[in-house]
Amino acid sequence: MSRLQDKFSELKAANKKGLVIYLTAGMPDMEGTIKAVKMAEEAGANIIELGIPFSDPMADGPIIQAASYQAIKKGMTLPKVLELVREIRKFSQIPILGMGYINNMLNYGFDKLTVDAKEAGMDGFIIPDVPHEESGEMKKACQEQGLHLVEFVTPGTTDARIGETCTTADGFIYCVSVNGVTGVRKIDYGPINNVIEHVKKQTDTPCAVGFGIGSPEAAVEAAAKADAVIVGSAVVKLIMEDKFTEAADLIGAIRQALDKKVK
Amino acid sequence: MSKGRFGKYGGQYVPEIVMPVLTELEAAYEKYKDDPEFLAELRKYYVEYAGRPTLLYYAENLTKHYGKAKIYLKREDLLHTGAHKINNALGQVLLAKRMGKKRIIAETGAGQHGVATATVAALFGMECKVFMGAVDIERQKLNVFKMKLLGTEVVPVTTGTSTLKDATSEAIRYWAAHIEDTHYIIGSAVGPHPYPTMVRDFQSVIGKEIRQQIKEEAGGRLDYLIACVGGGSNAIGTFHEFANDSDVKKFGVEAAGRGPAVGDNAQTLSNPASRPGVLHGAYSYLAQDDDGQVIEVYSISAGLDYPGVGPEHAMFHEEGIVKYVGINDQEALDAFQLLSREEGIIPAVESSHALAYLEKLMPNTNKDEVVVVTLSGRGDKDVQQVAKALGEEI
């Protein structure tokens, strides 16, 4: 069992929903990211999605775009993201997934990247511009190192496609709540909940819902059928403004709401 | 390997959200691409609205100027809206109509594709939004006004470098949130499958007409084809028809800008420093830094300064089917003036890159040989910028 799988088993045994927090690597700077991971874990995060900044983040809304752009300007690179993971592993065993776009990884080389990521203590990758059809080579490289490669379903994913995705799903399934990009907004979770019901019939791989979740109320709604929720832009916005206390309060409030209201 | 590959290039590197709409588009394109009724309607608009077939013009004065092979110009500049972009915009809007889409979106850099899209949207009564980098909006005020006049909303993009690549990303983001009723008309032979194939097919009318016209009007001989390459749609439209004619030498001309340094040119295939990567849904050649971040490229021509290139060109490059070369700003400006003076034709700065390659090619040609240059657009839009580059106030 991997660190990530252990975490989901632990949550399930405790009858708790998972909380995944996205943080852009290099925001506000290297030290700040380490501080943010510490803060998030203490406030109740179970898993960290560490954003690998890319110049053209096609699946991200304005907040994460701005965070990525600034992080690159400040010199963040994929090798430095791995350095960050090594630093985090000195004080935490929280599962960490690298969330980034395929070009940086192609450029680094899939085989070298997965070897180096494993060595650094990363647990897998989430690559939003790699749908199921294009995932083969990276999947293979990840599997050889015992890393997870997360796959996606959306409200528009057909039943046939859900079937295909579930055959290779691994770590968790990223359930995109809504058509569009990342960023906080009011969302109807009905459509993605229907998709999750289909997914649950075909696989035991946990489901995590993401996109648009920025408050305890939204997290509770999003978690209805899922095993975990993913919160990104809302936290990143606060981190960018150097509001660590507020970020911790938000994560803590979401944690509490999930523990209280969702069974 | 996924669908839509040209050799190892191409594919569908897009968020899962976009996959259903790409599948829908692919199915619609498969259904209509050989449908006689669809093709007849497209033909009707090509002929009656856009002005096809375009002339294959024998440039006698330019031929005399070089004193070597005969030079012909494929006059895409004579099309409605002034460039080849309308070929693709018409094809895609007819497809969008059949798919029941209500809204058209597009990205634009120089504004030529934006104007072509706004034009067909006006013609077919569809709502239209064009995404354009804030920097480009400032540089291309004339085209921005044209689009507004045509009833299109021009959406300024202020993320990243506020240029074409960011406008493209923003169009994809908007599309992801409006897949039900929106069709995205990509302006070049780039993007995820089926776009590179579809755009290529709509632009292939250029090469097909060249073959026909060379036979009918120029004695059937063809030795060289030249076209400029940004994303590469007029070039793929010119070359694809002749991909298997190994006796026709094909040159794709990229913008060498102000020099070989990273960021000073827009050469993706003819630059030894560039290497394959993924941008906007396709695996192809890409201008990127050591960490794999896409870099902002430069050319005097706003239509050529895109950091990627169509995946079929990447295959043609590797297989040696087309030779990709660079022409710098100054060489393009010289060619711009030469054609204006010799033939009374003011070419687009993009097309001037293709014309400028004649300087290098012609000395090695013979009098009985035939060269065709695709004149992808007219230069009205560029006169102000060229005047400035030449130090004239207008």
mmCIF file with all atom_site columns, N, CA and C in Angstrom, chain A residues 53-60 65 69 72 77-79 102-104 106-107 128-129 131 133-134 152 154 156-157 161 176 178-181, chain B residues 2 5 11-17 19-20 159-160 165 169-170 172-173 176-177 179 275 277-279 283 286 288 290-294:
data_model
loop_
_atom_site.group_PDB
_atom_site.id
_atom_site.type_symbol
_atom_site.label_atom_id
_atom_site.label_alt_id
_atom_site.label_comp_id
_atom_site.label_asym_id
_atom_site.label_entity_id
_atom_site.label_seq_id
_atom_site.pdbx_PDB_ins_code
_atom_site.Cartn_x
_atom_site.Cartn_y
_atom_site.Cartn_z
_atom_site.occupancy
_atom_site.B_iso_or_equiv
_atom_site.pdbx_formal_charge
_atom_site.auth_seq_id
_atom_site.auth_comp_id
_atom_site.auth_asym_id
_atom_site.auth_atom_id
_atom_site.pdbx_PDB_model_num
ATOM 1   N N  . PRO A 1 53  ? 4.194   24.912 -11.519 1.00 0.00 ? 53  PRO A N  1
ATOM 2   C CA . PRO A 1 53  ? 3.773   26.021 -12.373 1.00 0.00 ? 53  PRO A CA 1
ATOM 3   C C  . PRO A 1 53  ? 4.128   25.803 -13.850 1.00 0.00 ? 53  PRO A C  1
ATOM 4   N N  . PHE A 1 54  ? 3.162   26.112 -14.728 1.00 0.00 ? 54  PHE A N  1
ATOM 5   C CA . PHE A 1 54  ? 3.378   26.039 -16.175 1.00 0.00 ? 54  PHE A CA 1
ATOM 6   C C  . PHE A 1 54  ? 2.963   27.375 -16.793 1.00 0.00 ? 54  PHE A C  1
ATOM 7   N N  . SER A 1 55  ? 3.647   27.742 -17.854 1.00 0.00 ? 55  SER A N  1
ATOM 8   C CA . SER A 1 55  ? 3.391   29.037 -18.498 1.00 0.00 ? 55  SER A CA 1
ATOM 9   C C  . SER A 1 55  ? 1.991   29.144 -19.100 1.00 0.00 ? 55  SER A C  1
ATOM 10  N N  . ASP A 1 56  ? 1.407   28.013 -19.490 1.00 0.00 ? 56  ASP A N  1
ATOM 11  C CA . ASP A 1 56  ? 0.120   28.048 -20.180 1.00 0.00 ? 56  ASP A CA 1
ATOM 12  C C  . ASP A 1 56  ? -0.881  27.061 -19.570 1.00 0.00 ? 56  ASP A C  1
ATOM 13  N N  . PRO A 1 57  ? -1.313  27.346 -18.332 1.00 0.00 ? 57  PRO A N  1
ATOM 14  C CA . PRO A 1 57  ? -2.158  26.385 -17.609 1.00 0.00 ? 57  PRO A CA 1
ATOM 15  C C  . PRO A 1 57  ? -3.612  26.412 -18.062 1.00 0.00 ? 57  PRO A C  1
ATOM 16  N N  . MET A 1 58  ? -3.909  25.613 -19.079 1.00 0.00 ? 58  MET A N  1
ATOM 17  C CA . MET A 1 58  ? -5.179  25.684 -19.793 1.00 0.00 ? 58  MET A CA 1
ATOM 18  C C  . MET A 1 58  ? -6.397  25.278 -18.960 1.00 0.00 ? 58  MET A C  1
ATOM 19  N N  . ALA A 1 59  ? -6.197  24.483 -17.899 1.00 0.00 ? 59  ALA A N  1
ATOM 20  C CA . ALA A 1 59  ? -7.354  24.045 -17.102 1.00 0.00 ? 59  ALA A CA 1
ATOM 21  C C  . ALA A 1 59  ? -7.579  24.916 -15.870 1.00 0.00 ? 59  ALA A C  1
ATOM 22  N N  . ASP A 1 60  ? -6.757  25.949 -15.713 1.00 0.00 ? 60  ASP A N  1
ATOM 23  C CA . ASP A 1 60  ? -6.851  26.749 -14.493 1.00 0.00 ? 60  ASP A CA 1
ATOM 24  C C  . ASP A 1 60  ? -7.492  28.106 -14.706 1.00 0.00 ? 60  ASP A C  1
ATOM 25  N N  . GLN A 1 65  ? -3.766  30.594 -12.386 1.00 0.00 ? 65  GLN A N  1
ATOM 26  C CA . GLN A 1 65  ? -2.950  31.139 -13.484 1.00 0.00 ? 65  GLN A CA 1
ATOM 27  C C  . GLN A 1 65  ? -1.978  32.184 -12.957 1.00 0.00 ? 65  GLN A C  1
ATOM 28  N N  . TYR A 1 69  ? 2.092   31.972 -12.845 1.00 0.00 ? 69  TYR A N  1
ATOM 29  C CA . TYR A 1 69  ? 2.873   32.980 -13.555 1.00 0.00 ? 69  TYR A CA 1
ATOM 30  C C  . TYR A 1 69  ? 3.895   33.623 -12.620 1.00 0.00 ? 69  TYR A C  1
ATOM 31  N N  . ILE A 1 72  ? 6.710   31.195 -11.592 1.00 0.00 ? 72  ILE A N  1
ATOM 32  C CA . ILE A 1 72  ? 7.719   31.038 -12.654 1.00 0.00 ? 72  ILE A CA 1
ATOM 33  C C  . ILE A 1 72  ? 8.642   32.257 -12.667 1.00 0.00 ? 72  ILE A C  1
ATOM 34  N N  . THR A 1 77  ? 10.939  25.964 -10.811 1.00 0.00 ? 77  THR A N  1
ATOM 35  C CA . THR A 1 77  ? 11.102  25.002 -11.904 1.00 0.00 ? 77  THR A CA 1
ATOM 36  C C  . THR A 1 77  ? 10.704  23.625 -11.393 1.00 0.00 ? 77  THR A C  1
ATOM 37  N N  . LEU A 1 78  ? 10.566  22.678 -12.297 1.00 0.00 ? 78  LEU A N  1
ATOM 38  C CA . LEU A 1 78  ? 10.226  21.324 -11.875 1.00 0.00 ? 78  LEU A CA 1
ATOM 39  C C  . LEU A 1 78  ? 11.293  20.712 -10.952 1.00 0.00 ? 78  LEU A C  1
ATOM 40  N N  . PRO A 1 79  ? 12.593  20.844 -11.249 1.00 0.00 ? 79  PRO A N  1
ATOM 41  C CA . PRO A 1 79  ? 13.588  20.329 -10.292 1.00 0.00 ? 79  PRO A CA 1
ATOM 42  C C  . PRO A 1 79  ? 13.441  20.954 -8.902  1.00 0.00 ? 79  PRO A C  1
ATOM 43  N N  . ILE A 1 102 ? 1.720   18.583 -18.926 1.00 0.00 ? 102 ILE A N  1
ATOM 44  C CA . ILE A 1 102 ? 2.559   17.536 -19.498 1.00 0.00 ? 102 ILE A CA 1
ATOM 45  C C  . ILE A 1 102 ? 3.864   18.069 -20.078 1.00 0.00 ? 102 ILE A C  1
ATOM 46  N N  . ASN A 1 103 ? 3.861   19.315 -20.577 1.00 0.00 ? 103 ASN A N  1
ATOM 47  C CA . ASN A 1 103 ? 5.084   19.750 -21.276 1.00 0.00 ? 103 ASN A CA 1
ATOM 48  C C  . ASN A 1 103 ? 6.314   19.808 -20.370 1.00 0.00 ? 103 ASN A C  1
ATOM 49  N N  . ASN A 1 104 ? 6.138   20.288 -19.136 1.00 0.00 ? 104 ASN A N  1
ATOM 50  C CA . ASN A 1 104 ? 7.284   20.323 -18.225 1.00 0.00 ? 104 ASN A CA 1
ATOM 51  C C  . ASN A 1 104 ? 7.812   18.914 -17.961 1.00 0.00 ? 104 ASN A C  1
ATOM 52  N N  . LEU A 1 106 ? 7.393   16.170 -20.003 1.00 0.00 ? 106 LEU A N  1
ATOM 53  C CA . LEU A 1 106 ? 8.011   15.663 -21.236 1.00 0.00 ? 106 LEU A CA 1
ATOM 54  C C  . LEU A 1 106 ? 9.430   16.189 -21.341 1.00 0.00 ? 106 LEU A C  1
ATOM 55  N N  . ASN A 1 107 ? 9.558   17.480 -21.032 1.00 0.00 ? 107 ASN A N  1
ATOM 56  C CA . ASN A 1 107 ? 10.835  18.159 -21.123 1.00 0.00 ? 107 ASN A CA 1
ATOM 57  C C  . ASN A 1 107 ? 11.848  17.548 -20.151 1.00 0.00 ? 107 ASN A C  1
ATOM 58  N N  . PRO A 1 128 ? -3.648  17.674 -15.785 1.00 0.00 ? 128 PRO A N  1
ATOM 59  C CA . PRO A 1 128 ? -4.956  17.996 -16.347 1.00 0.00 ? 128 PRO A CA 1
ATOM 60  C C  . PRO A 1 128 ? -5.021  18.031 -17.869 1.00 0.00 ? 128 PRO A C  1
ATOM 61  N N  . ASP A 1 129 ? -3.878  18.176 -18.550 1.00 0.00 ? 129 ASP A N  1
ATOM 62  C CA . ASP A 1 129 ? -3.981  18.155 -20.021 1.00 0.00 ? 129 ASP A CA 1
ATOM 63  C C  . ASP A 1 129 ? -3.623  16.784 -20.599 1.00 0.00 ? 129 ASP A C  1
ATOM 64  N N  . PRO A 1 131 ? -5.689  13.495 -20.931 1.00 0.00 ? 131 PRO A N  1
ATOM 65  C CA . PRO A 1 131 ? -6.860  12.648 -20.735 1.00 0.00 ? 131 PRO A CA 1
ATOM 66  C C  . PRO A 1 131 ? -6.449  11.175 -20.842 1.00 0.00 ? 131 PRO A C  1
ATOM 67  N N  . GLU A 1 133 ? -6.771  8.852  -22.946 1.00 0.00 ? 133 GLU A N  1
ATOM 68  C CA . GLU A 1 133 ? -6.174  8.403  -24.219 1.00 0.00 ? 133 GLU A CA 1
ATOM 69  C C  . GLU A 1 133 ? -4.677  8.681  -24.308 1.00 0.00 ? 133 GLU A C  1
ATOM 70  N N  . GLU A 1 134 ? -4.219  9.748  -23.658 1.00 0.00 ? 134 GLU A N  1
ATOM 71  C CA . GLU A 1 134 ? -2.825  10.162 -23.822 1.00 0.00 ? 134 GLU A CA 1
ATOM 72  C C  . GLU A 1 134 ? -1.961  9.747  -22.630 1.00 0.00 ? 134 GLU A C  1
ATOM 73  N N  . PHE A 1 152 ? -9.259  11.529 -14.622 1.00 0.00 ? 152 PHE A N  1
ATOM 74  C CA . PHE A 1 152 ? -10.358 12.476 -14.437 1.00 0.00 ? 152 PHE A CA 1
ATOM 75  C C  . PHE A 1 152 ? -11.691 11.940 -14.947 1.00 0.00 ? 152 PHE A C  1
ATOM 76  N N  . THR A 1 154 ? -15.726 13.909 -15.543 1.00 0.00 ? 154 THR A N  1
ATOM 77  C CA . THR A 1 154 ? -16.422 15.193 -15.467 1.00 0.00 ? 154 THR A CA 1
ATOM 78  C C  . THR A 1 154 ? -17.922 14.928 -15.612 1.00 0.00 ? 154 THR A C  1
ATOM 79  N N  . GLY A 1 156 ? -19.684 15.530 -17.984 1.00 0.00 ? 156 GLY A N  1
ATOM 80  C CA . GLY A 1 156 ? -19.967 15.121 -19.358 1.00 0.00 ? 156 GLY A CA 1
ATOM 81  C C  . GLY A 1 156 ? -19.338 13.794 -19.759 1.00 0.00 ? 156 GLY A C  1
ATOM 82  N N  . THR A 1 157 ? -18.612 13.147 -18.838 1.00 0.00 ? 157 THR A N  1
ATOM 83  C CA . THR A 1 157 ? -17.971 11.880 -19.184 1.00 0.00 ? 157 THR A CA 1
ATOM 84  C C  . THR A 1 157 ? -19.030 10.796 -19.370 1.00 0.00 ? 157 THR A C  1
ATOM 85  N N  . ARG A 1 161 ? -17.010 5.812  -21.273 1.00 0.00 ? 161 ARG A N  1
ATOM 86  C CA . ARG A 1 161 ? -15.710 6.388  -20.942 1.00 0.00 ? 161 ARG A CA 1
ATOM 87  C C  . ARG A 1 161 ? -15.375 6.186  -19.463 1.00 0.00 ? 161 ARG A C  1
ATOM 88  N N  . VAL A 1 176 ? -14.191 16.195 -11.654 1.00 0.00 ? 176 VAL A N  1
ATOM 89  C CA . VAL A 1 176 ? -14.326 17.627 -11.910 1.00 0.00 ? 176 VAL A CA 1
ATOM 90  C C  . VAL A 1 176 ? -15.807 17.990 -11.787 1.00 0.00 ? 176 VAL A C  1
ATOM 91  N N  . VAL A 1 178 ? -17.633 20.552 -12.498 1.00 0.00 ? 178 VAL A N  1
ATOM 92  C CA . VAL A 1 178 ? -18.364 21.425 -13.402 1.00 0.00 ? 178 VAL A CA 1
ATOM 93  C C  . VAL A 1 178 ? -17.571 21.630 -14.685 1.00 0.00 ? 178 VAL A C  1
ATOM 94  N N  . ASN A 1 179 ? -18.265 21.903 -15.800 1.00 0.00 ? 179 ASN A N  1
ATOM 95  C CA . ASN A 1 179 ? -17.569 22.237 -17.037 1.00 0.00 ? 179 ASN A CA 1
ATOM 96  C C  . ASN A 1 179 ? -16.921 23.602 -16.888 1.00 0.00 ? 179 ASN A C  1
ATOM 97  N N  . GLY A 1 180 ? -15.632 23.668 -17.095 1.00 0.00 ? 180 GLY A N  1
ATOM 98  C CA . GLY A 1 180 ? -14.943 24.950 -16.966 1.00 0.00 ? 180 GLY A CA 1
ATOM 99  C C  . GLY A 1 180 ? -13.568 24.760 -16.367 1.00 0.00 ? 180 GLY A C  1
ATOM 100 N N  . VAL A 1 181 ? -13.089 25.809 -15.711 1.00 0.00 ? 181 VAL A N  1
ATOM 101 C CA . VAL A 1 181 ? -11.744 25.790 -15.153 1.00 0.00 ? 181 VAL A CA 1
ATOM 102 C C  . VAL A 1 181 ? -11.802 25.923 -13.636 1.00 0.00 ? 181 VAL A C  1
ATOM 103 N N  . SER B 2 2   ? -2.736  7.767  -29.188 1.00 0.00 ? 2   SER B N  1
ATOM 104 C CA . SER B 2 2   ? -4.078  8.300  -29.351 1.00 0.00 ? 2   SER B CA 1
ATOM 105 C C  . SER B 2 2   ? -4.388  8.598  -30.808 1.00 0.00 ? 2   SER B C  1
ATOM 106 N N  . ARG B 2 5   ? -2.797  11.387 -35.120 1.00 0.00 ? 5   ARG B N  1
ATOM 107 C CA . ARG B 2 5   ? -1.340  11.534 -35.119 1.00 0.00 ? 5   ARG B CA 1
ATOM 108 C C  . ARG B 2 5   ? -0.805  11.684 -36.537 1.00 0.00 ? 5   ARG B C  1
ATOM 109 N N  . GLY B 2 11  ? -2.253  14.391 -31.557 1.00 0.00 ? 11  GLY B N  1
ATOM 110 C CA . GLY B 2 11  ? -2.891  13.890 -30.345 1.00 0.00 ? 11  GLY B CA 1
ATOM 111 C C  . GLY B 2 11  ? -3.934  14.838 -29.775 1.00 0.00 ? 11  GLY B C  1
ATOM 112 N N  . GLN B 2 12  ? -4.338  14.538 -28.555 1.00 0.00 ? 12  GLN B N  1
ATOM 113 C CA . GLN B 2 12  ? -5.409  15.303 -27.896 1.00 0.00 ? 12  GLN B CA 1
ATOM 114 C C  . GLN B 2 12  ? -5.039  15.578 -26.443 1.00 0.00 ? 12  GLN B C  1
ATOM 115 N N  . TYR B 2 13  ? -4.124  16.495 -26.225 1.00 0.00 ? 13  TYR B N  1
ATOM 116 C CA . TYR B 2 13  ? -3.699  16.823 -24.861 1.00 0.00 ? 13  TYR B CA 1
ATOM 117 C C  . TYR B 2 13  ? -4.574  17.949 -24.318 1.00 0.00 ? 13  TYR B C  1
ATOM 118 N N  . VAL B 2 14  ? -5.759  17.584 -23.906 1.00 0.00 ? 14  VAL B N  1
ATOM 119 C CA . VAL B 2 14  ? -6.713  18.576 -23.403 1.00 0.00 ? 14  VAL B CA 1
ATOM 120 C C  . VAL B 2 14  ? -7.346  18.074 -22.114 1.00 0.00 ? 14  VAL B C  1
ATOM 121 N N  . PRO B 2 15  ? -7.887  19.011 -21.310 1.00 0.00 ? 15  PRO B N  1
ATOM 122 C CA . PRO B 2 15  ? -8.601  18.590 -20.109 1.00 0.00 ? 15  PRO B CA 1
ATOM 123 C C  . PRO B 2 15  ? -9.766  17.656 -20.458 1.00 0.00 ? 15  PRO B C  1
ATOM 124 N N  . GLU B 2 16  ? -10.032 16.736 -19.564 1.00 0.00 ? 16  GLU B N  1
ATOM 125 C CA . GLU B 2 16  ? -11.108 15.756 -19.751 1.00 0.00 ? 16  GLU B CA 1
ATOM 126 C C  . GLU B 2 16  ? -12.431 16.437 -20.134 1.00 0.00 ? 16  GLU B C  1
ATOM 127 N N  . ILE B 2 17  ? -12.673 17.622 -19.575 1.00 0.00 ? 17  ILE B N  1
ATOM 128 C CA . ILE B 2 17  ? -13.910 18.356 -19.872 1.00 0.00 ? 17  ILE B CA 1
ATOM 129 C C  . ILE B 2 17  ? -14.102 18.577 -21.365 1.00 0.00 ? 17  ILE B C  1
ATOM 130 N N  . MET B 2 19  ? -12.902 16.672 -23.793 1.00 0.00 ? 19  MET B N  1
ATOM 131 C CA . MET B 2 19  ? -12.928 15.439 -24.593 1.00 0.00 ? 19  MET B CA 1
ATOM 132 C C  . MET B 2 19  ? -14.286 15.152 -25.240 1.00 0.00 ? 19  MET B C  1
ATOM 133 N N  . PRO B 2 20  ? -15.403 15.278 -24.500 1.00 0.00 ? 20  PRO B N  1
ATOM 134 C CA . PRO B 2 20  ? -16.687 14.973 -25.154 1.00 0.00 ? 20  PRO B CA 1
ATOM 135 C C  . PRO B 2 20  ? -16.962 15.861 -26.369 1.00 0.00 ? 20  PRO B C  1
ATOM 136 N N  . THR B 2 159 ? -3.857  37.620 -19.154 1.00 0.00 ? 159 THR B N  1
ATOM 137 C CA . THR B 2 159 ? -3.064  36.641 -18.410 1.00 0.00 ? 159 THR B CA 1
ATOM 138 C C  . THR B 2 159 ? -1.761  36.353 -19.150 1.00 0.00 ? 159 THR B C  1
ATOM 139 N N  . GLY B 2 160 ? -0.807  35.789 -18.424 1.00 0.00 ? 160 GLY B N  1
ATOM 140 C CA . GLY B 2 160 ? 0.473   35.398 -19.020 1.00 0.00 ? 160 GLY B CA 1
ATOM 141 C C  . GLY B 2 160 ? 1.138   36.566 -19.709 1.00 0.00 ? 160 GLY B C  1
ATOM 142 N N  . LYS B 2 165 ? -0.695  33.185 -27.618 1.00 0.00 ? 165 LYS B N  1
ATOM 143 C CA . LYS B 2 165 ? -0.751  31.901 -26.921 1.00 0.00 ? 165 LYS B CA 1
ATOM 144 C C  . LYS B 2 165 ? -1.693  31.977 -25.721 1.00 0.00 ? 165 LYS B C  1
ATOM 145 N N  . SER B 2 169 ? -5.221  29.904 -24.994 1.00 0.00 ? 169 SER B N  1
ATOM 146 C CA . SER B 2 169 ? -5.542  29.212 -23.736 1.00 0.00 ? 169 SER B CA 1
ATOM 147 C C  . SER B 2 169 ? -6.887  29.699 -23.194 1.00 0.00 ? 169 SER B C  1
ATOM 148 N N  . GLU B 2 170 ? -7.110  31.014 -23.285 1.00 0.00 ? 170 GLU B N  1
ATOM 149 C CA . GLU B 2 170 ? -8.341  31.577 -22.739 1.00 0.00 ? 170 GLU B CA 1
ATOM 150 C C  . GLU B 2 170 ? -9.561  31.115 -23.553 1.00 0.00 ? 170 GLU B C  1
ATOM 151 N N  . ILE B 2 172 ? -9.784  28.258 -25.056 1.00 0.00 ? 172 ILE B N  1
ATOM 152 C CA . ILE B 2 172 ? -10.010 26.863 -24.655 1.00 0.00 ? 172 ILE B CA 1
ATOM 153 C C  . ILE B 2 172 ? -10.738 26.830 -23.308 1.00 0.00 ? 172 ILE B C  1
ATOM 154 N N  . ARG B 2 173 ? -10.339 27.715 -22.386 1.00 0.00 ? 173 ARG B N  1
ATOM 155 C CA . ARG B 2 173 ? -10.995 27.769 -21.071 1.00 0.00 ? 173 ARG B CA 1
ATOM 156 C C  . ARG B 2 173 ? -12.468 28.144 -21.217 1.00 0.00 ? 173 ARG B C  1
ATOM 157 N N  . ALA B 2 176 ? -14.349 25.225 -22.602 1.00 0.00 ? 176 ALA B N  1
ATOM 158 C CA . ALA B 2 176 ? -14.575 24.175 -21.601 1.00 0.00 ? 176 ALA B CA 1
ATOM 159 C C  . ALA B 2 176 ? -15.811 24.476 -20.751 1.00 0.00 ? 176 ALA B C  1
ATOM 160 N N  . ALA B 2 177 ? -16.104 25.763 -20.563 1.00 0.00 ? 177 ALA B N  1
ATOM 161 C CA . ALA B 2 177 ? -17.245 26.139 -19.726 1.00 0.00 ? 177 ALA B CA 1
ATOM 162 C C  . ALA B 2 177 ? -18.534 26.295 -20.534 1.00 0.00 ? 177 ALA B C  1
ATOM 163 N N  . ILE B 2 179 ? -19.356 24.205 -23.562 1.00 0.00 ? 179 ILE B N  1
ATOM 164 C CA . ILE B 2 179 ? -19.271 23.210 -24.640 1.00 0.00 ? 179 ILE B CA 1
ATOM 165 C C  . ILE B 2 179 ? -20.617 22.907 -25.300 1.00 0.00 ? 179 ILE B C  1
ATOM 166 N N  . ARG B 2 275 ? 12.598  22.116 -29.762 1.00 0.00 ? 275 ARG B N  1
ATOM 167 C CA . ARG B 2 275 ? 12.417  20.674 -29.669 1.00 0.00 ? 275 ARG B CA 1
ATOM 168 C C  . ARG B 2 275 ? 10.948  20.367 -29.426 1.00 0.00 ? 275 ARG B C  1
ATOM 169 N N  . GLY B 2 277 ? 7.291   19.328 -27.987 1.00 0.00 ? 277 GLY B N  1
ATOM 170 C CA . GLY B 2 277 ? 6.615   19.546 -26.717 1.00 0.00 ? 277 GLY B CA 1
ATOM 171 C C  . GLY B 2 277 ? 5.119   19.635 -26.950 1.00 0.00 ? 277 GLY B C  1
ATOM 172 N N  . VAL B 2 278 ? 4.367   19.884 -25.882 1.00 0.00 ? 278 VAL B N  1
ATOM 173 C CA . VAL B 2 278 ? 2.913   19.949 -25.985 1.00 0.00 ? 278 VAL B CA 1
ATOM 174 C C  . VAL B 2 278 ? 2.428   21.355 -25.653 1.00 0.00 ? 278 VAL B C  1
ATOM 175 N N  . LEU B 2 279 ? 1.709   21.946 -26.588 1.00 0.00 ? 279 LEU B N  1
ATOM 176 C CA . LEU B 2 279 ? 1.045   23.225 -26.333 1.00 0.00 ? 279 LEU B CA 1
ATOM 177 C C  . LEU B 2 279 ? -0.326  23.194 -26.994 1.00 0.00 ? 279 LEU B C  1
ATOM 178 N N  . TYR B 2 283 ? 1.051   17.564 -29.596 1.00 0.00 ? 283 TYR B N  1
ATOM 179 C CA . TYR B 2 283 ? 2.484   17.313 -29.490 1.00 0.00 ? 283 TYR B CA 1
ATOM 180 C C  . TYR B 2 283 ? 3.111   17.715 -30.819 1.00 0.00 ? 283 TYR B C  1
ATOM 181 N N  . LEU B 2 286 ? 8.071   23.160 -30.485 1.00 0.00 ? 286 LEU B N  1
ATOM 182 C CA . LEU B 2 286 ? 7.645   24.203 -29.568 1.00 0.00 ? 286 LEU B CA 1
ATOM 183 C C  . LEU B 2 286 ? 8.837   25.036 -29.114 1.00 0.00 ? 286 LEU B C  1
ATOM 184 N N  . GLN B 2 288 ? 10.504  26.702 -26.303 1.00 0.00 ? 288 GLN B N  1
ATOM 185 C CA . GLN B 2 288 ? 10.392  26.561 -24.846 1.00 0.00 ? 288 GLN B CA 1
ATOM 186 C C  . GLN B 2 288 ? 11.744  26.756 -24.188 1.00 0.00 ? 288 GLN B C  1
ATOM 187 N N  . ASP B 2 290 ? 14.505  25.930 -20.807 1.00 0.00 ? 290 ASP B N  1
ATOM 188 C CA . ASP B 2 290 ? 15.104  24.698 -20.286 1.00 0.00 ? 290 ASP B CA 1
ATOM 189 C C  . ASP B 2 290 ? 14.175  23.927 -19.363 1.00 0.00 ? 290 ASP B C  1
ATOM 190 N N  . ASP B 2 291 ? 13.205  24.629 -18.759 1.00 0.00 ? 291 ASP B N  1
ATOM 191 C CA . ASP B 2 291 ? 12.293  23.970 -17.823 1.00 0.00 ? 291 ASP B CA 1
ATOM 192 C C  . ASP B 2 291 ? 11.004  23.513 -18.523 1.00 0.00 ? 291 ASP B C  1
ATOM 193 N N  . GLY B 2 292 ? 10.901  23.786 -19.825 1.00 0.00 ? 292 GLY B N  1
ATOM 194 C CA . GLY B 2 292 ? 9.679   23.403 -20.534 1.00 0.00 ? 292 GLY B CA 1
ATOM 195 C C  . GLY B 2 292 ? 8.581   24.447 -20.447 1.00 0.00 ? 292 GLY B C  1
ATOM 196 N N  . GLN B 2 293 ? 8.945   25.685 -20.067 1.00 0.00 ? 293 GLN B N  1
ATOM 197 C CA . GLN B 2 293 ? 7.957   26.774 -20.117 1.00 0.00 ? 293 GLN B CA 1
ATOM 198 C C  . GLN B 2 293 ? 7.959   27.339 -21.533 1.00 0.00 ? 293 GLN B C  1
ATOM 199 N N  . VAL B 2 294 ? 6.757   27.619 -22.036 1.00 0.00 ? 294 VAL B N  1
ATOM 200 C CA . VAL B 2 294 ? 6.634   28.139 -23.390 1.00 0.00 ? 294 VAL B CA 1
ATOM 201 C C  . VAL B 2 294 ? 7.129   29.584 -23.396 1.00 0.00 ? 294 VAL B C  1
#
